XYZ file of C-alpha atoms in Angstrom:
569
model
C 81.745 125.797 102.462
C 84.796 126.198 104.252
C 86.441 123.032 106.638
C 89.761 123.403 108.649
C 91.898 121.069 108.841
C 94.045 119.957 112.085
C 97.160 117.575 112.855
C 97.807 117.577 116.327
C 100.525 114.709 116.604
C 104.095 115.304 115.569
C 104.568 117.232 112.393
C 101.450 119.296 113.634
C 99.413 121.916 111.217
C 96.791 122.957 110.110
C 94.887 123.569 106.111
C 92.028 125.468 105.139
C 89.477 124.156 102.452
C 87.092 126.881 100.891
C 84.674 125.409 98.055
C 86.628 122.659 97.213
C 90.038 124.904 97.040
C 92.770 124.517 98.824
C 93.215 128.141 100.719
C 96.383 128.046 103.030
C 98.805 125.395 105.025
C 100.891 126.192 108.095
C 103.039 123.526 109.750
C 103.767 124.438 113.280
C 107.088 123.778 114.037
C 108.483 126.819 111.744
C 106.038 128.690 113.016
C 107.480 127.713 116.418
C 111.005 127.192 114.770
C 110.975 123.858 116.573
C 111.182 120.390 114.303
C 108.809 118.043 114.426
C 106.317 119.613 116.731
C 103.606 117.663 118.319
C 100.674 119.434 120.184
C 97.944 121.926 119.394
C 98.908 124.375 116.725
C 97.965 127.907 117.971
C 100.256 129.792 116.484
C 99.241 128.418 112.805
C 95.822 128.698 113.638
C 96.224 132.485 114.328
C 98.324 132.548 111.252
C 95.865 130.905 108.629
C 93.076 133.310 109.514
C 95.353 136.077 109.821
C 96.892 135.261 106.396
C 93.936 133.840 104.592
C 91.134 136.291 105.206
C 88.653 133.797 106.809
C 87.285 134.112 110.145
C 86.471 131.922 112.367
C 83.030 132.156 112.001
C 82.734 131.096 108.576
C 84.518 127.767 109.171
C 81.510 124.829 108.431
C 83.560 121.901 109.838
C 87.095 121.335 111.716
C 88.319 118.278 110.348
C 90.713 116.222 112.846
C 93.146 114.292 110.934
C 93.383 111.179 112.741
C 91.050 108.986 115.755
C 93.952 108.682 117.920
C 96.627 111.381 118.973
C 99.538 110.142 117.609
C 102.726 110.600 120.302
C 105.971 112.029 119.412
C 108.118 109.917 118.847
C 110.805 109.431 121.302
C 113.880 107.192 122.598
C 112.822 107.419 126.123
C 109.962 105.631 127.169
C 107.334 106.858 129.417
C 104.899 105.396 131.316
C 102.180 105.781 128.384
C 104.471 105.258 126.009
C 104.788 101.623 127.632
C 100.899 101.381 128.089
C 100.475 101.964 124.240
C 102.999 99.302 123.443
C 101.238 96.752 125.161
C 98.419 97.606 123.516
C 100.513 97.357 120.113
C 101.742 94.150 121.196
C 98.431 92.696 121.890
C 97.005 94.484 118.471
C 98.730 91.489 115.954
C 94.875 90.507 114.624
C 92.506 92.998 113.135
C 89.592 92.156 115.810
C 92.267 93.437 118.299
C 93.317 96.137 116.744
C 89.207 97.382 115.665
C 88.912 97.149 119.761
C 92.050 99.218 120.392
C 91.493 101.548 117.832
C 87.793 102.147 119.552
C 88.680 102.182 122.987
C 91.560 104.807 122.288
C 89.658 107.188 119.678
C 87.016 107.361 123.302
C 89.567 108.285 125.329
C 91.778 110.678 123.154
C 92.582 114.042 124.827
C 91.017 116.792 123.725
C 91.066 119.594 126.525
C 93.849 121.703 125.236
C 92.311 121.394 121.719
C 88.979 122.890 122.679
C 90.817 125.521 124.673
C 92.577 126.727 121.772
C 89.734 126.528 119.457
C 87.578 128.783 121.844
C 90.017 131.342 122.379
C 89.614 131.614 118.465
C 85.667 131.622 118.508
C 85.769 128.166 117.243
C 84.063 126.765 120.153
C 80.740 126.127 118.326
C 82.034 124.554 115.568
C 81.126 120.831 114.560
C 84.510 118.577 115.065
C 84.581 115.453 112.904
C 87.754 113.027 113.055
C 89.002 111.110 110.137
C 90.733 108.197 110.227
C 94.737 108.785 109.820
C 95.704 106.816 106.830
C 92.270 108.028 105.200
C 93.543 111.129 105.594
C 96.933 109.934 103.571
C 95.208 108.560 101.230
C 92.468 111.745 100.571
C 95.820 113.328 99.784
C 97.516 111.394 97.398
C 93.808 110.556 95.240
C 92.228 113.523 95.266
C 95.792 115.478 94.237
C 96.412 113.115 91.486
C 97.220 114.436 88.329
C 95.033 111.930 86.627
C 90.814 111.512 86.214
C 90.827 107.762 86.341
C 90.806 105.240 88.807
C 93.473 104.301 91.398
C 94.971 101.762 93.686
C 95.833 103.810 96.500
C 98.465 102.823 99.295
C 99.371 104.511 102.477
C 102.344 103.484 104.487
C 104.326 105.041 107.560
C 104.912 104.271 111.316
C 101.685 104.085 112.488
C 98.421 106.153 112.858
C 95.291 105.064 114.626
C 96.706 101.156 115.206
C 97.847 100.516 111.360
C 101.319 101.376 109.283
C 99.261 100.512 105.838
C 96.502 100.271 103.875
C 95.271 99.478 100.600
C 92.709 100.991 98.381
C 90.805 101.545 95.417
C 89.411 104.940 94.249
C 87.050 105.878 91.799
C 85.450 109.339 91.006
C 84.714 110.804 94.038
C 84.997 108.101 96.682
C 87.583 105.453 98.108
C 87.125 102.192 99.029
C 89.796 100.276 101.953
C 90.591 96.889 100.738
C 93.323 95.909 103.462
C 94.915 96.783 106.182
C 97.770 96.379 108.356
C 97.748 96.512 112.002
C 100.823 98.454 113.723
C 102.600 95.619 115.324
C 103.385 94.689 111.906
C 104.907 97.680 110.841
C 107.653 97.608 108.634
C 108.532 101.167 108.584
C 108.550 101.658 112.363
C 109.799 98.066 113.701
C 112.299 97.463 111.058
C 113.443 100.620 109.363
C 113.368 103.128 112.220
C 114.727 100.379 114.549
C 117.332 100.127 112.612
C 117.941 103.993 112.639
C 117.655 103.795 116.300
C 120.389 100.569 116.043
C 122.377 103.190 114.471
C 122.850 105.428 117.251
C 120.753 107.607 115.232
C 117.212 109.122 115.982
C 114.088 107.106 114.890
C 111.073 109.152 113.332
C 113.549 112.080 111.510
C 116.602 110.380 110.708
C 116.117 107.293 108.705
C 117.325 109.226 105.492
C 120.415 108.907 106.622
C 120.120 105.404 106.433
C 118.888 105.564 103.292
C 121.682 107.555 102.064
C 124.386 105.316 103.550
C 123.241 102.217 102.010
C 124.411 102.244 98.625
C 127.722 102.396 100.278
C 127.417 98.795 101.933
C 127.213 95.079 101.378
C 123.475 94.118 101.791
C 124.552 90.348 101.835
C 126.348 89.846 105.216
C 122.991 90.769 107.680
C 119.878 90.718 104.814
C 118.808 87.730 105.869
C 118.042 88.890 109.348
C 115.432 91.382 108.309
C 114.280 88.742 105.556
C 112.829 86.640 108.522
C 112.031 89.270 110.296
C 108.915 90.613 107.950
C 107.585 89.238 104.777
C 104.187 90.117 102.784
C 101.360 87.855 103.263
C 98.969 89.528 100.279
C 97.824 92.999 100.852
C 98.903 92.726 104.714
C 103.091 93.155 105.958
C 103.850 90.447 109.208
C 105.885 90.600 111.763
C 107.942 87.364 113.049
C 109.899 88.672 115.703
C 107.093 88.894 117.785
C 108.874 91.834 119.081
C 108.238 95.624 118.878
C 110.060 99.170 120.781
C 112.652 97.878 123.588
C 112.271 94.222 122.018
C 113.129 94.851 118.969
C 115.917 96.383 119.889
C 117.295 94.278 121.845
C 116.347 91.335 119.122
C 118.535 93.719 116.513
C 121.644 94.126 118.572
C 121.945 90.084 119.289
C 121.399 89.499 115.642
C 123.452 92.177 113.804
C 126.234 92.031 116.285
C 129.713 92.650 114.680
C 127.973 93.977 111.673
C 128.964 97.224 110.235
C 126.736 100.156 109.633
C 126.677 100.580 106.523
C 126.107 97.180 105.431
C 123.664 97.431 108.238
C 122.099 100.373 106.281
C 122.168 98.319 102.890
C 120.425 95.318 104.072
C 117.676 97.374 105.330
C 117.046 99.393 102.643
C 117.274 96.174 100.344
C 114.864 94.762 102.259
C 112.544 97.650 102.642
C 112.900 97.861 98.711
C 111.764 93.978 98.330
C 109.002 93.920 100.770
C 107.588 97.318 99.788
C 107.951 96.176 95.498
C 106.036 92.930 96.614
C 103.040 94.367 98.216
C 102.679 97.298 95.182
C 102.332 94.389 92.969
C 100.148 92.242 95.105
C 97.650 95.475 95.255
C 97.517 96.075 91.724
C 96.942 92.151 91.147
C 94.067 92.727 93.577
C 92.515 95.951 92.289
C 93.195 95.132 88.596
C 94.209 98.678 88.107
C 97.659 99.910 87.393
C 97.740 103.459 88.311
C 98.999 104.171 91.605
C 98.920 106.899 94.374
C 100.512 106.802 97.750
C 101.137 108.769 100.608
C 102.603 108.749 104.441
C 105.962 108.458 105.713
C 107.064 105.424 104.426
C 107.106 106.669 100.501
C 109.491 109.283 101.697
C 112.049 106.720 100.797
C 112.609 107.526 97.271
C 114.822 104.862 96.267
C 112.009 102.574 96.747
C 109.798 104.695 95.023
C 112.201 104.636 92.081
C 111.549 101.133 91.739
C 107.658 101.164 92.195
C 107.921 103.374 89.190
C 110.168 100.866 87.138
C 107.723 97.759 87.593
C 106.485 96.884 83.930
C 103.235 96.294 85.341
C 102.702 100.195 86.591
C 100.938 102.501 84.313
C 101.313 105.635 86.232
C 102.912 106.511 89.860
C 102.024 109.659 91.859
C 103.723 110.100 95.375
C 102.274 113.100 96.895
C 105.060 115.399 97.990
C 104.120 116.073 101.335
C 103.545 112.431 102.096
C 104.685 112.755 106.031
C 101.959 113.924 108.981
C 102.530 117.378 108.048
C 100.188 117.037 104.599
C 97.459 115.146 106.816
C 95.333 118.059 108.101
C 94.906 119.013 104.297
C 94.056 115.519 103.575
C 91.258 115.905 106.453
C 90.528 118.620 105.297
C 89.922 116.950 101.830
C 87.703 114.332 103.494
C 85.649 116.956 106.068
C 84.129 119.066 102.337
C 83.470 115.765 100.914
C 80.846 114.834 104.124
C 79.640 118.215 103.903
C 78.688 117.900 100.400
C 77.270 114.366 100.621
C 75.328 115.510 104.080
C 74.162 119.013 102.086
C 73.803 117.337 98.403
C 76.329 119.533 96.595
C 78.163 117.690 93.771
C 82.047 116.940 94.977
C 84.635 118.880 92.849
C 87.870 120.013 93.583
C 90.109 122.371 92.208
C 93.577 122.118 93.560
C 96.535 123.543 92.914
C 99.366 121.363 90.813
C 101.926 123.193 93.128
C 103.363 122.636 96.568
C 103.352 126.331 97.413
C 100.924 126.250 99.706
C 101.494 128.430 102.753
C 102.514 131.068 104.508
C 104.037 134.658 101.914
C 105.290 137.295 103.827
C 105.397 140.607 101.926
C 108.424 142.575 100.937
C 107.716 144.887 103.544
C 108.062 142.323 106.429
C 110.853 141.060 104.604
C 112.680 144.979 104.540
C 111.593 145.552 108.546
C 113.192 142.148 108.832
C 116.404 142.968 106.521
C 116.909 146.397 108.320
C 116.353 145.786 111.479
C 119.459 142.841 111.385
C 122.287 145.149 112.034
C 123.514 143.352 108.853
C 124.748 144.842 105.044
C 121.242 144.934 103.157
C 121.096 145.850 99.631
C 118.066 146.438 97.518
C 117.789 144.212 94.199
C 115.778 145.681 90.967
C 116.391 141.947 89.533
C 116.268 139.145 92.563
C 116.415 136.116 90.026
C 119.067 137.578 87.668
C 121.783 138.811 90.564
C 120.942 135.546 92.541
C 121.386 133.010 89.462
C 125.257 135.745 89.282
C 126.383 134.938 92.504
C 125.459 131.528 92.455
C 127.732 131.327 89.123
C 130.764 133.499 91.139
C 130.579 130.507 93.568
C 128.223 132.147 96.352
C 125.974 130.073 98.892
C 122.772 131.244 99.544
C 119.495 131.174 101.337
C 116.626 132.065 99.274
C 113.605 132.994 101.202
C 110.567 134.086 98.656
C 106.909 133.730 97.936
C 104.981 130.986 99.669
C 106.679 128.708 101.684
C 106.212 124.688 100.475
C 103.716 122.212 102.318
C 105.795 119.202 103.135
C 109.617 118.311 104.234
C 111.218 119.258 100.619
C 112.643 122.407 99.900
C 111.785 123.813 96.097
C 113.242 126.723 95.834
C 111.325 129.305 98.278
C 113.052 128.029 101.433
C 116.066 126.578 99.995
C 120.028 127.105 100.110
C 121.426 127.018 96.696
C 124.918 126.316 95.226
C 126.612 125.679 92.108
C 126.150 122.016 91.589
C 129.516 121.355 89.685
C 131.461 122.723 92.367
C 132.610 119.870 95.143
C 133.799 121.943 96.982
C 130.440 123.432 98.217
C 129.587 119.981 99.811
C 132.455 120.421 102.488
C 131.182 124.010 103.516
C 127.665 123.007 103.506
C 127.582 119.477 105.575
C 130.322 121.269 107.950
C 129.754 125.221 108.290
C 126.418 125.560 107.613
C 124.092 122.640 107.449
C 125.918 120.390 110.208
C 125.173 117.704 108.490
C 126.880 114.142 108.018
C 129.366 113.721 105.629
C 127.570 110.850 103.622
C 124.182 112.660 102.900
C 123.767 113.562 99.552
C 122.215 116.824 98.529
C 119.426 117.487 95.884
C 119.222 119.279 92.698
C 117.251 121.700 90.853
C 117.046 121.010 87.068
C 115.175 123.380 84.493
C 112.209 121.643 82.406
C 113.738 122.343 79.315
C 117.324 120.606 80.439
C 116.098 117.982 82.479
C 116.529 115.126 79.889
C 120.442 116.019 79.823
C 120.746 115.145 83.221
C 118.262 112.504 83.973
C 117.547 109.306 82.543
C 113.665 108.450 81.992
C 111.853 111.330 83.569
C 108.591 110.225 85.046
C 105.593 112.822 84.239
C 105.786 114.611 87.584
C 109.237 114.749 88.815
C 108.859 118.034 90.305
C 108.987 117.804 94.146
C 112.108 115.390 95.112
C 109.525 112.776 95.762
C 111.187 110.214 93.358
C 115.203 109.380 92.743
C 116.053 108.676 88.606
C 119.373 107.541 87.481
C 121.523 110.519 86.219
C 122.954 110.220 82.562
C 126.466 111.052 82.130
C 126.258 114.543 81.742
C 124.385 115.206 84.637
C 126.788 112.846 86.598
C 129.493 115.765 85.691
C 127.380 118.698 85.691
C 125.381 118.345 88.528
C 128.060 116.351 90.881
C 127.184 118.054 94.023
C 123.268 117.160 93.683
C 123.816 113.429 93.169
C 124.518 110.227 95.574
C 128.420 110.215 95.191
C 128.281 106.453 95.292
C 125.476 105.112 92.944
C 124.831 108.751 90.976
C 121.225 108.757 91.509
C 119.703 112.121 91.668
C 116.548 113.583 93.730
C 115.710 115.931 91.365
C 113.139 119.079 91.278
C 112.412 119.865 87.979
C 111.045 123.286 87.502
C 108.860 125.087 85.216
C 106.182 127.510 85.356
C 104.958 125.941 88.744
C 107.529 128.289 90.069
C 108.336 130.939 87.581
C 110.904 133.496 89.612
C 112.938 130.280 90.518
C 113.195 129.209 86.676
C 114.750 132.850 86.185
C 116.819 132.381 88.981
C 117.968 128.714 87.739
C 117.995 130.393 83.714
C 120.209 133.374 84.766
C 122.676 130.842 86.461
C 122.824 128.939 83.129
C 123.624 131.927 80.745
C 126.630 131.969 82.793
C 127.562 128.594 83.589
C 125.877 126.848 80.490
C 124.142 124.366 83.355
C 120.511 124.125 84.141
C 120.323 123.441 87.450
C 121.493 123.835 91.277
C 122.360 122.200 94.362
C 119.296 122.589 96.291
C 118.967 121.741 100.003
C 116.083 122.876 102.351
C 117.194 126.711 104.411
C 117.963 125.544 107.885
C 120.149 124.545 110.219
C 120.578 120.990 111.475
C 118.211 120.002 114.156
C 116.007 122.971 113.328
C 112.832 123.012 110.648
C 113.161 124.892 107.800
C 112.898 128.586 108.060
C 109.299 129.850 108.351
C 109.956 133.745 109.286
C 112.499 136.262 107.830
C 113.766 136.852 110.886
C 114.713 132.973 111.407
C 116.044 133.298 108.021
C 118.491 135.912 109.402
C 119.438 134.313 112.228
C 120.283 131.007 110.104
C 122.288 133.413 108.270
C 124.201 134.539 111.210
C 124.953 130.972 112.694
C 126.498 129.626 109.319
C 129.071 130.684 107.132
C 126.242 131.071 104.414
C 127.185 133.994 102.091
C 124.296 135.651 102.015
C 120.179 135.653 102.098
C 118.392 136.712 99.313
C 115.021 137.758 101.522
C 112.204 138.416 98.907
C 113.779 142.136 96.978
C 116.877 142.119 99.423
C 120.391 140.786 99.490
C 121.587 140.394 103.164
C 124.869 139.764 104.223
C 127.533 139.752 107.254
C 129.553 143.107 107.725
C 132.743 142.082 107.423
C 131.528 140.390 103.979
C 133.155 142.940 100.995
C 129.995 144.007 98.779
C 128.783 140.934 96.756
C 126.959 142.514 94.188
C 127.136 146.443 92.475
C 123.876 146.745 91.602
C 124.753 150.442 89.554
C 127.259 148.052 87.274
């Protein structure tokens, strides 16, 4: 049985399911090299069956992930836009939102949809929606690296009229316990307000509020958000009664004078309190300590972090790709679990531990990529070893090989890589090639068998930048350029034989350095998703002042660049 699974809102994509296997992911916007893109996803479509194998007339079931069609996110408000926040407004009680949530999932769009799928030969095809945070939550329980049971919470912005939910999983099936209606959403009216407040843009950058705020003074404005929301048992409430333009303008009379960053602290305090709260008020209901979670809001690793420390939790498992982009595989998830209940086939999945999960482009499309550049292109009989070299001789570089990762975090196959003990990279990275600002931190890779020199109590699956750890000494020294500057946290990938050529490139960098790990950011440029063709690859290459892209086999470089590497030495 084989079910396709479709986002269509922002962060759009598309997953295939084949007998309980996960076959192949493609997130539209680098297919379309655009960030964030919301619509029908034709040009992942094409690419999954292209890719995969499957045609379109084996596919059983498309699974929609979500009732509603969630709307980009924007600044500028639009006459729906305004409609829908009315509706939000009026959507405080659950009876209200059950009514909105039913009058909208009649009336959702579907035109372009169906045109796509029929220029495909999908027009035949059975389409069954799932509800958006089920579709979170089908991702984080059914991925978990555990057989037991689970209290399973979803969080984000909003999807189908709710920001969160609360569960309890067992075996095969999940059971809501609670949920939260969107007019009481945390993440959207508080923490991406905020980001707006900020002069900053809501829905992509409230990591950089997250990454200012160990730099401020939470005390001067916490209060304000501490009246603003509290928990109320499994639910979050709003008491501003405000929400979009109103909460704006309720932010800027309240936080006026106030500076950013102690803007950015109190939020992120507060986020951390209010999020800690209703963790432990779930597990108090479900009597069961081991936790999953998923959706935009667990993004946030510092909060994460201190899910993880509660005495109370067992085991935590954040699934990677925990924004819209991983929801058409959780659909997918929950589409070949109907069709075996409806055909009597016992549920089992078998899914990869990785996050390598979609699109590989051969070395052959790499080399007609390479050559055709107009740019220096050398052929490497050791990719791993000559990388992890230059890397060590103080080289940036974009490494573009093997399948691309589901989800915002770069591990290794999309990233740009740098010598972690080197400062210096930080400067040329936020301002020649990533454009980013000068606060963010950057990430780091650490080898399996060196992680416990650089981070202090590891959690069983730190190995997709998920959860932040506090770095011991060492790794404070070693690893400078991949840890928060201010509190010395690190985001750390850990890798092992999940992702064996990047462990040689990570092990030949330590037989010359003596470190285990990189600086690891994701391959793009800012404002742009990361890299999802060679040929966008190159052309990051060519905007930046990388060094070089190491593209599958082949080194490529600028011209007027002398010879990095003599590969007859």
């Amino acid at each position: 049985m084989i079910v396709l699974g479709i986002h269509d809102g922002h962060d759009a994509g598309v997953a295939l399911v084949r007998d309980g296997r996960l076959g192949l992911c493609s997130s539209e916007d680098r297919r379309r090299n655009v960030k964030n893109w919301a619509g029908v996803r034709t040009e992942s479509l094409q690419a999954v069956f292209q890719r995969s194998g499957i045609v379109p007339k084996d596919i059983d079931l498309i699974a929609l992930s979500g009732l509603i069609r969630n709307m980009t996110p924007s600044r500028d408000y639009k006459p729906g836009t305004t409609v829908l926040f009315s509706l939000a407004w009026l959507g405080r009680t659950q009876t209200a939102t059950r009514w909105g949530r039913w009058l909208l999932a009649k009336i959702r769009k579907r035109r372009e949809l169906l045109a796509a799928l029929a220029d495909l030969g999908l027009d035949d095809k059975r389409i069954v929606p799932f509800d958006h945070h089920l579709c979170h939550a089908a991702t984080a329980y059914f991925h978990r690296p555990w057989s037991e049971s689970a209290t399973i919470l979803t969080m984000d912005g909003a999807g189908d009229g709710l920001c969160a939910t609360v569960g309890v999983g067992e075996g095969g099936e999940m059971k809501v316990l609670a949920q939260t209606p969107k007019f009481h959403s945390v993440a959207a009216w508080m923490y991406s307000a905020v980001t707006a407040h900020l002069g900053l843009r809501p829905y992509e950058h409230e990591y950089k509020v997250m990454g200012m705020a160990p730099y401020g003074q939470a005390e001067y404005c916490a209060d304000v958000f501490r009246r603003a929301f509290t928990v109320d048992g499994l639910q979050f409430r709003n008491h501003t009664g405000r929400l979009g333009r109103g909460m704006q303008g309720y932010l800027l009379k309240r936080l006026a004078n106030q500076r950013f960053d102690n803007v950015s602290a109190a939020c992120q305090l507060v986020f951390e309190e209010l999020v800690v709260q209703w963790a432990r008020n779930a597990m108090a209901a479900t009597g069961v300590n081991r936790l999953c979670a998923a959706g935009g809001a667990f993004l946030n690793v510092k909060a994460n972090k201190l899910i993880r420390e509660l005495p109370e939790v067992e085991k935590l498992y954040v699934y990677p790709a925990s924004d819209d982009g991983g929801t058409p595989f959780g659909a997918a998830l929950l589409g070949y679990q109907q069709l075996c209940q409806e055909r009597g086939h016992k549920l089992e999945f078998d899914l990869p531990r990785d996050m390598y999960l979609g699109l590989e482009f051969s070395d052959q499309e790499c080399e007609v990529a390479a050559r055709e550049s107009g740019l220096r292109v050398q052929q490497l009989s050791d990719p791993a070893r000559t990388t992890g070299e230059l890397l060590a001789a103080g080289k940036i570089l974009g490494r573009f090989s093997g399948r691309e990762e589901l989800g915002p975090r770069a591990l290794g196959n999309r990233s740009i890589l740098a010598d972690a003990r080197d400062l210096r990279v930080i400067r040329k990275l936020n301002f020649a090639i990533k454009q980013r600002d000068f606060w963010m931190p950057f990430a780091a890779s650490v080898l399996a068998e060196d992680a416990d020199r650089y981070i202090k109590n590891l959690s069983p699956w730190p190995f997709w930048m998920i959860e932040a750890f506090d770095s011991t000494p060492l790794g404070a020294e070693a690893l400078v350029a991949g840890t928060h500057p201010f509190d010395l946290t690190i985001r750390p990938q850990v890798v092992n034989e999940l992702n064996p050529s990047y462990r040689d490139v990570i092990r030949a960098f330590r037989s010359k350095t003596g470190v285990g790990g990189l600086l690891n950011t994701s391959f793009n440029l800012h404002g742009y998703p990361i890299v999802g063709t060679p040929e966008i690859a190159i052309d990051t290459l060519k905007k930046s002042d990388l060094d070089g892209v190491v593209l599958g086999p082949y080194l490529v470089e600028k011209p007027s660049d002398p010879p990095a590497v003599n590969e007859s030495a």
